[in-house]
Amino acid sequence: MKHGPIALIDPQTPTVFVLPQDAMYEKTLANLAMIRARKGPIIAFATEGDTGIKKVADQVFYLPRTLDLLNPILASVPLQLFAYHIAVARGCDVDKPRNLAKSVTVE
């Protein structure tokens, strides 16, 4: 967050955080504080029962508590749904994304 990404923070663009209560929790909270100081809206996907996150984030979605190794898998489902609904709200064709490079060439 120190250099490039912090320049992108503004009041019109929300930042989405996955914030499980793991070893990186405190460092991630420090990043949230930098965004909050620049008036950036924050959407957080946090561990169920984390009441402190409501003081920092504008919107919180809770994920069930699980093993640290399973957090990325557990978070991917609501993040995919979130991305899908944002795309639909923006009027994007979710079945034909633009600028999608083909991974298989046809001969």
Coordinates of N, CA and C in Angstrom, one line a residue:
M1 N 0.8 -1.2 0.0 CA 0.0 0.0 0.0 C 0.8 1.3 0.0
K2 N 2.1 1.2 0.3 CA 2.9 2.4 0.5 C 3.1 3.3 -0.7
H3 N 3.2 2.7 -1.9 CA 3.5 3.5 -3.1 C 2.4 3.6 -4.1
G4 N 2.4 2.7 -5.0 CA 1.4 2.8 -6.1 C -0.1 2.6 -5.7
P5 N -0.4 1.5 -5.1 CA -1.9 1.3 -4.8 C -2.5 2.4 -4.0
I6 N -1.8 3.1 -3.1 CA -2.4 4.1 -2.2 C -2.8 5.3 -3.1
A7 N -2.2 5.5 -4.2 CA -2.6 6.6 -5.1 C -4.0 6.4 -5.8
L8 N -4.4 5.2 -5.8 CA -5.7 4.9 -6.4 C -6.9 5.1 -5.5
I9 N -6.6 5.3 -4.2 CA -7.7 5.5 -3.2 C -8.4 6.8 -3.4
D10 N -9.8 6.7 -3.5 CA -10.6 8.0 -3.6 C -12.0 7.6 -3.0
P11 N -12.7 8.7 -2.7 CA -14.1 8.4 -2.1 C -15.1 7.7 -3.0
Q12 N -14.8 7.6 -4.3 CA -15.8 7.0 -5.2 C -15.5 5.5 -5.5
T13 N -14.3 5.0 -5.1 CA -13.9 3.7 -5.5 C -13.8 2.8 -4.2
P14 N -14.6 1.9 -4.0 CA -14.5 1.0 -2.8 C -13.3 0.1 -2.9
T15 N -12.7 -0.2 -1.8 CA -11.7 -1.2 -1.7 C -12.2 -2.5 -1.0
V16 N -12.0 -3.6 -1.6 CA -12.5 -4.9 -1.1 C -11.4 -5.6 -0.4
F17 N -11.6 -6.0 0.9 CA -10.6 -6.7 1.7 C -11.1 -8.0 2.1
V18 N -10.3 -9.0 2.1 CA -10.6 -10.3 2.7 C -9.8 -10.3 4.0
L19 N -10.4 -10.3 5.1 CA -9.8 -10.0 6.4 C -10.1 -11.1 7.4
P20 N -9.5 -12.3 7.2 CA -9.7 -13.4 8.2 C -8.9 -13.1 9.5
Q21 N -9.3 -13.6 10.6 CA -8.5 -13.4 11.8 C -7.4 -14.4 11.9
D22 N -6.3 -14.1 11.1 CA -5.1 -14.9 11.1 C -3.9 -14.2 11.4
A23 N -2.7 -14.7 11.1 CA -1.4 -14.0 11.4 C -1.3 -12.7 10.8
M24 N -1.9 -12.4 9.7 CA -1.8 -11.1 9.0 C -2.9 -10.1 9.4
Y25 N -3.7 -10.4 10.3 CA -4.9 -9.6 10.6 C -4.5 -8.2 11.0
E26 N -3.5 -8.0 11.9 CA -3.1 -6.7 12.4 C -2.5 -5.8 11.2
K27 N -1.7 -6.5 10.4 CA -1.1 -5.7 9.3 C -2.2 -5.3 8.3
T28 N -3.1 -6.1 8.1 CA -4.2 -5.8 7.2 C -5.1 -4.6 7.8
L29 N -5.3 -4.6 9.0 CA -6.0 -3.5 9.7 C -5.2 -2.2 9.5
A30 N -3.9 -2.2 9.5 CA -3.1 -1.0 9.2 C -3.4 -0.5 7.8
N31 N -3.5 -1.4 6.9 CA -3.8 -1.0 5.5 C -5.2 -0.4 5.4
L32 N -6.1 -1.0 6.1 CA -7.5 -0.4 6.2 C -7.5 1.0 6.8
A33 N -6.6 1.2 7.8 CA -6.5 2.6 8.4 C -6.0 3.6 7.4
M34 N -5.1 3.2 6.5 CA -4.6 4.1 5.5 C -5.7 4.5 4.5
I35 N -6.5 3.5 4.1 CA -7.6 3.8 3.2 C -8.6 4.7 3.9
R36 N -8.9 4.4 5.1 CA -9.9 5.2 5.9 C -9.4 6.6 6.0
A37 N -8.1 6.8 6.2 CA -7.6 8.2 6.3 C -7.7 9.0 5.0
R38 N -7.8 8.3 3.9 CA -8.0 9.0 2.6 C -9.4 8.9 2.1
K39 N -10.4 8.7 3.0 CA -11.8 8.7 2.8 C -12.3 7.6 1.8
G40 N -11.5 6.6 1.6 CA -11.9 5.5 0.7 C -12.9 4.6 1.4
P41 N -14.0 4.2 0.7 CA -15.0 3.3 1.2 C -14.3 1.9 1.3
I42 N -14.7 1.1 2.3 CA -14.1 -0.2 2.5 C -15.2 -1.3 2.6
I43 N -15.1 -2.3 1.8 CA -15.9 -3.5 1.9 C -15.1 -4.6 2.4
A44 N -15.5 -5.2 3.5 CA -14.7 -6.3 4.1 C -15.4 -7.6 4.2
F45 N -14.7 -8.7 3.9 CA -15.1 -10.0 4.1 C -14.3 -10.5 5.3
A46 N -15.0 -10.6 6.5 CA -14.3 -10.8 7.7 C -14.8 -12.1 8.4
T47 N -14.0 -12.6 9.4 CA -14.4 -13.8 10.1 C -15.6 -13.5 11.0
E48 N -16.5 -14.5 11.0 CA -17.7 -14.4 11.8 C -17.3 -14.1 13.3
G49 N -18.0 -13.1 13.9 CA -17.7 -12.8 15.3 C -16.7 -11.6 15.4
D50 N -16.1 -11.1 14.3 CA -15.2 -10.0 14.4 C -16.0 -8.7 14.4
T51 N -16.3 -8.2 15.7 CA -17.1 -7.0 15.8 C -16.3 -5.8 15.6
G52 N -15.0 -5.8 15.8 CA -14.1 -4.6 15.6 C -14.0 -4.1 14.2
I53 N -14.3 -5.0 13.2 CA -14.1 -4.6 11.8 C -15.2 -3.6 11.4
K54 N -16.4 -3.6 12.1 CA -17.4 -2.7 11.8 C -17.0 -1.2 12.1
K55 N -16.0 -1.0 12.9 CA -15.6 0.4 13.2 C -14.7 0.9 12.1
V56 N -14.2 0.1 11.2 CA -13.3 0.5 10.2 C -13.9 0.4 8.8
A57 N -14.7 -0.7 8.5 CA -15.3 -0.9 7.2 C -16.7 -0.3 7.1
D58 N -17.0 0.1 5.9 CA -18.4 0.6 5.6 C -19.4 -0.5 5.5
Q59 N -18.9 -1.6 4.9 CA -19.8 -2.8 4.7 C -19.0 -4.0 5.1
V60 N -19.6 -4.9 5.9 CA -19.0 -6.1 6.3 C -19.8 -7.3 5.9
F61 N -19.2 -8.3 5.3 CA -19.8 -9.6 5.0 C -19.0 -10.6 5.9
Y62 N -19.7 -11.5 6.6 CA -19.0 -12.4 7.5 C -18.9 -13.8 6.8
L63 N -17.7 -14.4 7.0 CA -17.4 -15.7 6.6 C -17.3 -16.6 7.9
P64 N -17.7 -17.9 7.8 CA -17.5 -18.7 9.0 C -16.1 -18.9 9.3
R65 N -15.8 -19.1 10.6 CA -14.5 -19.4 11.1 C -14.0 -20.8 10.6
T66 N -12.8 -20.9 10.1 CA -12.3 -22.1 9.7 C -10.8 -22.2 9.8
L67 N -10.1 -23.2 9.4 CA -8.7 -23.3 9.4 C -8.1 -22.3 8.5
D68 N -6.9 -21.7 8.9 CA -6.3 -20.7 8.1 C -6.1 -21.1 6.6
L69 N -5.7 -22.4 6.4 CA -5.4 -22.9 5.1 C -6.7 -22.9 4.2
L70 N -7.8 -23.0 4.8 CA -9.1 -23.0 4.1 C -9.7 -21.7 3.8
N71 N -9.2 -20.6 4.4 CA -9.8 -19.3 4.3 C -9.9 -18.8 2.8
P72 N -8.8 -19.0 2.0 CA -8.9 -18.6 0.6 C -10.0 -19.3 -0.2
I73 N -10.2 -20.6 0.1 CA -11.2 -21.4 -0.6 C -12.6 -20.9 -0.2
L74 N -12.8 -20.7 1.1 CA -14.1 -20.3 1.7 C -14.4 -18.9 1.2
A75 N -13.5 -18.0 1.1 CA -13.7 -16.6 0.6 C -14.0 -16.5 -0.9
S76 N -13.5 -17.5 -1.6 CA -13.7 -17.3 -3.1 C -15.1 -17.4 -3.5
V77 N -16.0 -18.1 -2.8 CA -17.4 -18.2 -3.2 C -18.1 -16.9 -3.1
P78 N -18.1 -16.2 -2.0 CA -18.8 -14.9 -1.9 C -18.1 -13.8 -2.7
L79 N -16.8 -13.9 -2.9 CA -16.1 -12.9 -3.8 C -16.5 -13.1 -5.2
Q80 N -16.7 -14.3 -5.7 CA -17.2 -14.6 -7.1 C -18.6 -14.1 -7.2
L81 N -19.4 -14.3 -6.2 CA -20.8 -13.8 -6.3 C -20.9 -12.3 -6.3
F82 N -20.0 -11.7 -5.5 CA -19.9 -10.2 -5.4 C -19.5 -9.7 -6.8
A83 N -18.5 -10.3 -7.4 CA -18.0 -9.8 -8.7 C -19.1 -10.0 -9.8
Y84 N -19.8 -11.1 -9.7 CA -20.9 -11.3 -10.6 C -22.0 -10.3 -10.5
H85 N -22.4 -10.0 -9.3 CA -23.5 -9.0 -9.1 C -23.1 -7.6 -9.5
I86 N -21.8 -7.2 -9.2 CA -21.3 -5.9 -9.6 C -21.3 -5.8 -11.1
A87 N -20.8 -6.9 -11.8 CA -20.8 -6.9 -13.3 C -22.2 -6.7 -13.9
V88 N -23.2 -7.5 -13.3 CA -24.6 -7.4 -13.8 C -25.1 -6.0 -13.6
A89 N -24.8 -5.4 -12.4 CA -25.3 -4.0 -12.1 C -24.7 -3.0 -13.0
R90 N -23.5 -3.3 -13.5 CA -22.9 -2.3 -14.4 C -23.3 -2.6 -15.9
G91 N -24.1 -3.6 -16.1 CA -24.6 -3.9 -17.4 C -23.6 -4.7 -18.3
C92 N -22.7 -5.3 -17.7 CA -21.7 -6.1 -18.4 C -22.3 -7.5 -18.8
D93 N -21.9 -8.0 -19.9 CA -22.3 -9.4 -20.3 C -21.4 -10.4 -19.6
V94 N -21.9 -11.0 -18.5 CA -21.0 -11.9 -17.7 C -20.7 -13.2 -18.5
D95 N -21.4 -13.5 -19.5 CA -21.1 -14.7 -20.3 C -20.1 -14.5 -21.4
K96 N -19.8 -13.2 -21.7 CA -18.8 -12.9 -22.8 C -18.0 -11.8 -22.3
P97 N -17.0 -12.0 -21.4 CA -16.2 -10.9 -20.9 C -15.3 -10.4 -22.0
R98 N -15.1 -9.1 -21.9 CA -14.3 -8.4 -23.0 C -12.8 -8.7 -22.6
N99 N -12.0 -8.6 -23.7 CA -10.5 -8.7 -23.6 C -10.1 -10.1 -23.0
L100 N -10.9 -11.1 -23.2 CA -10.5 -12.4 -22.7 C -9.7 -13.1 -23.8
A101 N -8.4 -13.4 -23.4 CA -7.5 -14.0 -24.4 C -7.9 -15.5 -24.4
K102 N -7.8 -16.1 -25.6 CA -8.0 -17.5 -25.8 C -6.8 -18.3 -25.3
S103 N -7.0 -19.3 -24.6 CA -5.9 -20.1 -24.1 C -5.6 -21.3 -25.0
V104 N -6.5 -21.6 -25.9 CA -6.3 -22.7 -26.8 C -6.5 -22.1 -28.2
T105 N -5.5 -22.4 -29.1 CA -5.6 -21.9 -30.5 C -6.2 -23.1 -31.3
V106 N -7.0 -22.7 -32.3 CA -7.6 -23.6 -33.2 C -6.8 -23.7 -34.5
E107 N -6.5 -24.9 -35.0 CA -5.7 -25.0 -36.2 C -6.6 -25.2 -37.4

